[in-house]
Amino acid sequence: MLTSTYPLLKSLLFTLDAEKAHHLSLASLRLAEQSKVLAAIAPKLPATEPIECMGLSFAHPVGLAAGLDKEGNSIDAFGRLGFSFIEIGTITPRPQPGNPQPRLFRLPEHQALINRMGFNNPGIDTGVANVRNRQTFQGPVGFNIGKNKITPNENALDDYLIAFRGAYPVADYITVNLSSPNTPGLRDLQAAEPTARLLDALQQEREKLKAATGRQVPIAFKVAPDLQDDHIRELAQVFREGGLDALIATNTTIDKSAVKGHKFANEQGGLSGAPETELSTQVIAAFHAELGKEVPIIGVGGIMTAEDALAKLAAGATLLQLYTGFIYRGPKLIQEILNKLPAKKVL
């Protein structure tokens, strides 16, 4: 039922400001989940073979990318819509309001979004509490962490360690966001040397936390699509040698050439959706050529159709994440992707 009515819901939501529609959608989803309505109208998904990745089990490969549930307060609702795993955030050590509004723009002609949200989030303590409070979702929950805007790059490690320690007891995996274009200077941390230092520091911290908690929480890094081949090779070496558990490729792109001439084309921020599809897949393929099976890749960026999803899997992705494609297509996109995958074997 929800899959058939989503086009109408989307047309109504698209009459509103993009960010207001986002908050209204999440509030409505939470209400529908709490009142059991969502369970009654949620889509029925085909059974597919579960996937093992990062030492975790995933019912199927399609998850929710960070950015939609920034606070981690809608996990149960998104799980009900069919995602096998949910990544919340980005969460920073201290709460921050993000960039001035407007900061989210729809480009329907291009099946795209531009955002410069700027890590608006309630801070690590609230994020952790929200994850603890989930009721029904049983799949893996990823915790995407970043540094506060006011923290200079030379002190970025302090922020990542604070957020890492906070998330560790509740996260099934932790993603380090080095690739948002909306925090000044953040992408500078993607250079090979600072990336290696950060990964090493997090590995050392994980050993301490593992000893204290008995939990081994996987570490993922999320990279930008705007990387040259030599940069990809350098980062792949860092990830291999540093023992990274997973790579998420990719974040939004700063290349707006595909939407040139649109009224929002000159808006600052990251572009996502259909214009990013091919670029993201190419980056996945380039990293996979370097990493092989040593570091699994979670593919995200411009998955608008089942064919886009299959292309990312063919390029080397083990898991997938949706964001903009889900906004434009709704839960039906998950169904379409799963229908293209091998059915679960019945013994």
PDB file of N, CA and C in Angstrom, residues 80-115:
ATOM      1  N   ARG A  80      11.199  -0.370   9.325  1.00  0.00           N
ATOM      2  CA  ARG A  80       9.891  -0.872   8.907  1.00  0.00           C
ATOM      3  C   ARG A  80       9.697  -0.693   7.398  1.00  0.00           C
ATOM      4  N   LEU A  81      10.320   0.311   6.817  1.00  0.00           N
ATOM      5  CA  LEU A  81      10.182   0.560   5.383  1.00  0.00           C
ATOM      6  C   LEU A  81      10.996  -0.420   4.541  1.00  0.00           C
ATOM      7  N   GLY A  82      11.859  -1.202   5.198  1.00  0.00           N
ATOM      8  CA  GLY A  82      12.520  -2.263   4.460  1.00  0.00           C
ATOM      9  C   GLY A  82      14.028  -2.251   4.457  1.00  0.00           C
ATOM     10  N   PHE A  83      14.652  -1.236   5.040  1.00  0.00           N
ATOM     11  CA  PHE A  83      16.111  -1.197   5.071  1.00  0.00           C
ATOM     12  C   PHE A  83      16.656  -2.282   5.999  1.00  0.00           C
ATOM     13  N   SER A  84      17.737  -2.926   5.582  1.00  0.00           N
ATOM     14  CA  SER A  84      18.315  -3.984   6.419  1.00  0.00           C
ATOM     15  C   SER A  84      19.286  -3.424   7.442  1.00  0.00           C
ATOM     16  N   PHE A  85      19.802  -2.230   7.182  1.00  0.00           N
ATOM     17  CA  PHE A  85      20.653  -1.553   8.162  1.00  0.00           C
ATOM     18  C   PHE A  85      20.470  -0.053   8.022  1.00  0.00           C
ATOM     19  N   ILE A  86      20.686   0.637   9.128  1.00  0.00           N
ATOM     20  CA  ILE A  86      20.454   2.088   9.194  1.00  0.00           C
ATOM     21  C   ILE A  86      21.737   2.754   9.660  1.00  0.00           C
ATOM     22  N   GLU A  87      22.170   3.770   8.924  1.00  0.00           N
ATOM     23  CA  GLU A  87      23.311   4.565   9.384  1.00  0.00           C
ATOM     24  C   GLU A  87      22.811   5.949   9.776  1.00  0.00           C
ATOM     25  N   ILE A  88      23.015   6.314  11.032  1.00  0.00           N
ATOM     26  CA  ILE A  88      22.526   7.605  11.523  1.00  0.00           C
ATOM     27  C   ILE A  88      23.656   8.632  11.480  1.00  0.00           C
ATOM     28  N   GLY A  89      23.272   9.908  11.651  1.00  0.00           N
ATOM     29  CA  GLY A  89      24.268  10.968  11.711  1.00  0.00           C
ATOM     30  C   GLY A  89      24.292  11.767  10.414  1.00  0.00           C
ATOM     31  N   THR A  90      25.282  12.603  10.292  1.00  0.00           N
ATOM     32  CA  THR A  90      26.536  12.650  11.036  1.00  0.00           C
ATOM     33  C   THR A  90      26.325  13.304  12.411  1.00  0.00           C
ATOM     34  N   ILE A  91      26.959  12.683  13.445  1.00  0.00           N
ATOM     35  CA  ILE A  91      26.894  13.175  14.815  1.00  0.00           C
ATOM     36  C   ILE A  91      28.270  13.713  15.210  1.00  0.00           C
ATOM     37  N   THR A  92      28.272  14.878  15.845  1.00  0.00           N
ATOM     38  CA  THR A  92      29.505  15.504  16.314  1.00  0.00           C
ATOM     39  C   THR A  92      29.525  15.493  17.846  1.00  0.00           C
ATOM     40  N   PRO A  93      30.684  15.721  18.454  1.00  0.00           N
ATOM     41  CA  PRO A  93      30.730  15.694  19.923  1.00  0.00           C
ATOM     42  C   PRO A  93      29.740  16.651  20.581  1.00  0.00           C
ATOM     43  N   ARG A  94      29.686  17.885  20.086  1.00  0.00           N
ATOM     44  CA  ARG A  94      28.785  18.881  20.652  1.00  0.00           C
ATOM     45  C   ARG A  94      27.647  19.169  19.676  1.00  0.00           C
ATOM     46  N   PRO A  95      26.471  19.511  20.193  1.00  0.00           N
ATOM     47  CA  PRO A  95      25.376  19.876  19.282  1.00  0.00           C
ATOM     48  C   PRO A  95      25.777  21.063  18.419  1.00  0.00           C
ATOM     49  N   GLN A  96      25.276  21.102  17.195  1.00  0.00           N
ATOM     50  CA  GLN A  96      25.487  22.290  16.375  1.00  0.00           C
ATOM     51  C   GLN A  96      24.320  22.462  15.412  1.00  0.00           C
ATOM     52  N   PRO A  97      23.992  23.722  15.102  1.00  0.00           N
ATOM     53  CA  PRO A  97      22.808  23.991  14.284  1.00  0.00           C
ATOM     54  C   PRO A  97      23.011  23.768  12.794  1.00  0.00           C
ATOM     55  N   GLY A  98      24.254  23.659  12.344  1.00  0.00           N
ATOM     56  CA  GLY A  98      24.513  23.543  10.915  1.00  0.00           C
ATOM     57  C   GLY A  98      24.538  24.900  10.246  1.00  0.00           C
ATOM     58  N   ASN A  99      24.517  24.888   8.941  1.00  0.00           N
ATOM     59  CA  ASN A  99      24.618  26.122   8.163  1.00  0.00           C
ATOM     60  C   ASN A  99      23.282  26.865   8.118  1.00  0.00           C
ATOM     61  N   PRO A 100      23.321  28.163   7.779  1.00  0.00           N
ATOM     62  CA  PRO A 100      22.075  28.933   7.685  1.00  0.00           C
ATOM     63  C   PRO A 100      21.142  28.361   6.614  1.00  0.00           C
ATOM     64  N   GLN A 101      19.851  28.497   6.852  1.00  0.00           N
ATOM     65  CA  GLN A 101      18.857  28.066   5.868  1.00  0.00           C
ATOM     66  C   GLN A 101      18.598  29.203   4.876  1.00  0.00           C
ATOM     67  N   PRO A 102      18.166  28.842   3.642  1.00  0.00           N
ATOM     68  CA  PRO A 102      17.937  27.503   3.108  1.00  0.00           C
ATOM     69  C   PRO A 102      19.263  26.800   2.810  1.00  0.00           C
ATOM     70  N   ARG A 103      19.258  25.476   2.948  1.00  0.00           N
ATOM     71  CA  ARG A 103      20.483  24.697   2.788  1.00  0.00           C
ATOM     72  C   ARG A 103      20.237  23.336   2.147  1.00  0.00           C
ATOM     73  N   LEU A 104      19.005  23.137   1.658  1.00  0.00           N
ATOM     74  CA  LEU A 104      18.649  21.896   0.971  1.00  0.00           C
ATOM     75  C   LEU A 104      17.789  22.254  -0.236  1.00  0.00           C
ATOM     76  N   PHE A 105      18.196  21.785  -1.426  1.00  0.00           N
ATOM     77  CA  PHE A 105      17.552  22.205  -2.666  1.00  0.00           C
ATOM     78  C   PHE A 105      17.251  20.988  -3.533  1.00  0.00           C
ATOM     79  N   ARG A 106      16.021  20.943  -4.053  1.00  0.00           N
ATOM     80  CA  ARG A 106      15.628  19.871  -4.961  1.00  0.00           C
ATOM     81  C   ARG A 106      15.866  20.310  -6.414  1.00  0.00           C
ATOM     82  N   LEU A 107      16.311  19.352  -7.224  1.00  0.00           N
ATOM     83  CA  LEU A 107      16.461  19.556  -8.665  1.00  0.00           C
ATOM     84  C   LEU A 107      15.720  18.415  -9.365  1.00  0.00           C
ATOM     85  N   PRO A 108      14.381  18.445  -9.368  1.00  0.00           N
ATOM     86  CA  PRO A 108      13.611  17.306  -9.874  1.00  0.00           C
ATOM     87  C   PRO A 108      13.918  16.963 -11.324  1.00  0.00           C
ATOM     88  N   GLU A 109      14.224  17.992 -12.130  1.00  0.00           N
ATOM     89  CA  GLU A 109      14.535  17.724 -13.535  1.00  0.00           C
ATOM     90  C   GLU A 109      15.744  16.808 -13.684  1.00  0.00           C
ATOM     91  N   HIS A 110      16.591  16.834 -12.690  1.00  0.00           N
ATOM     92  CA  HIS A 110      17.808  16.028 -12.720  1.00  0.00           C
ATOM     93  C   HIS A 110      17.761  14.870 -11.726  1.00  0.00           C
ATOM     94  N   GLN A 111      16.623  14.675 -11.047  1.00  0.00           N
ATOM     95  CA  GLN A 111      16.533  13.634 -10.010  1.00  0.00           C
ATOM     96  C   GLN A 111      17.694  13.789  -9.023  1.00  0.00           C
ATOM     97  N   ALA A 112      17.824  15.008  -8.502  1.00  0.00           N
ATOM     98  CA  ALA A 112      19.005  15.334  -7.695  1.00  0.00           C
ATOM     99  C   ALA A 112      18.645  16.239  -6.523  1.00  0.00           C
ATOM    100  N   LEU A 113      19.591  16.334  -5.592  1.00  0.00           N
ATOM    101  CA  LEU A 113      19.535  17.270  -4.475  1.00  0.00           C
ATOM    102  C   LEU A 113      20.877  17.972  -4.359  1.00  0.00           C
ATOM    103  N   ILE A 114      20.844  19.192  -3.840  1.00  0.00           N
ATOM    104  CA  ILE A 114      22.057  19.867  -3.391  1.00  0.00           C
ATOM    105  C   ILE A 114      21.839  20.212  -1.925  1.00  0.00           C
ATOM    106  N   ASN A 115      22.812  19.844  -1.084  1.00  0.00           N
ATOM    107  CA  ASN A 115      22.665  20.201   0.323  1.00  0.00           C
ATOM    108  C   ASN A 115      23.966  20.772   0.865  1.00  0.00           C
TER     109      ASN A 115
END
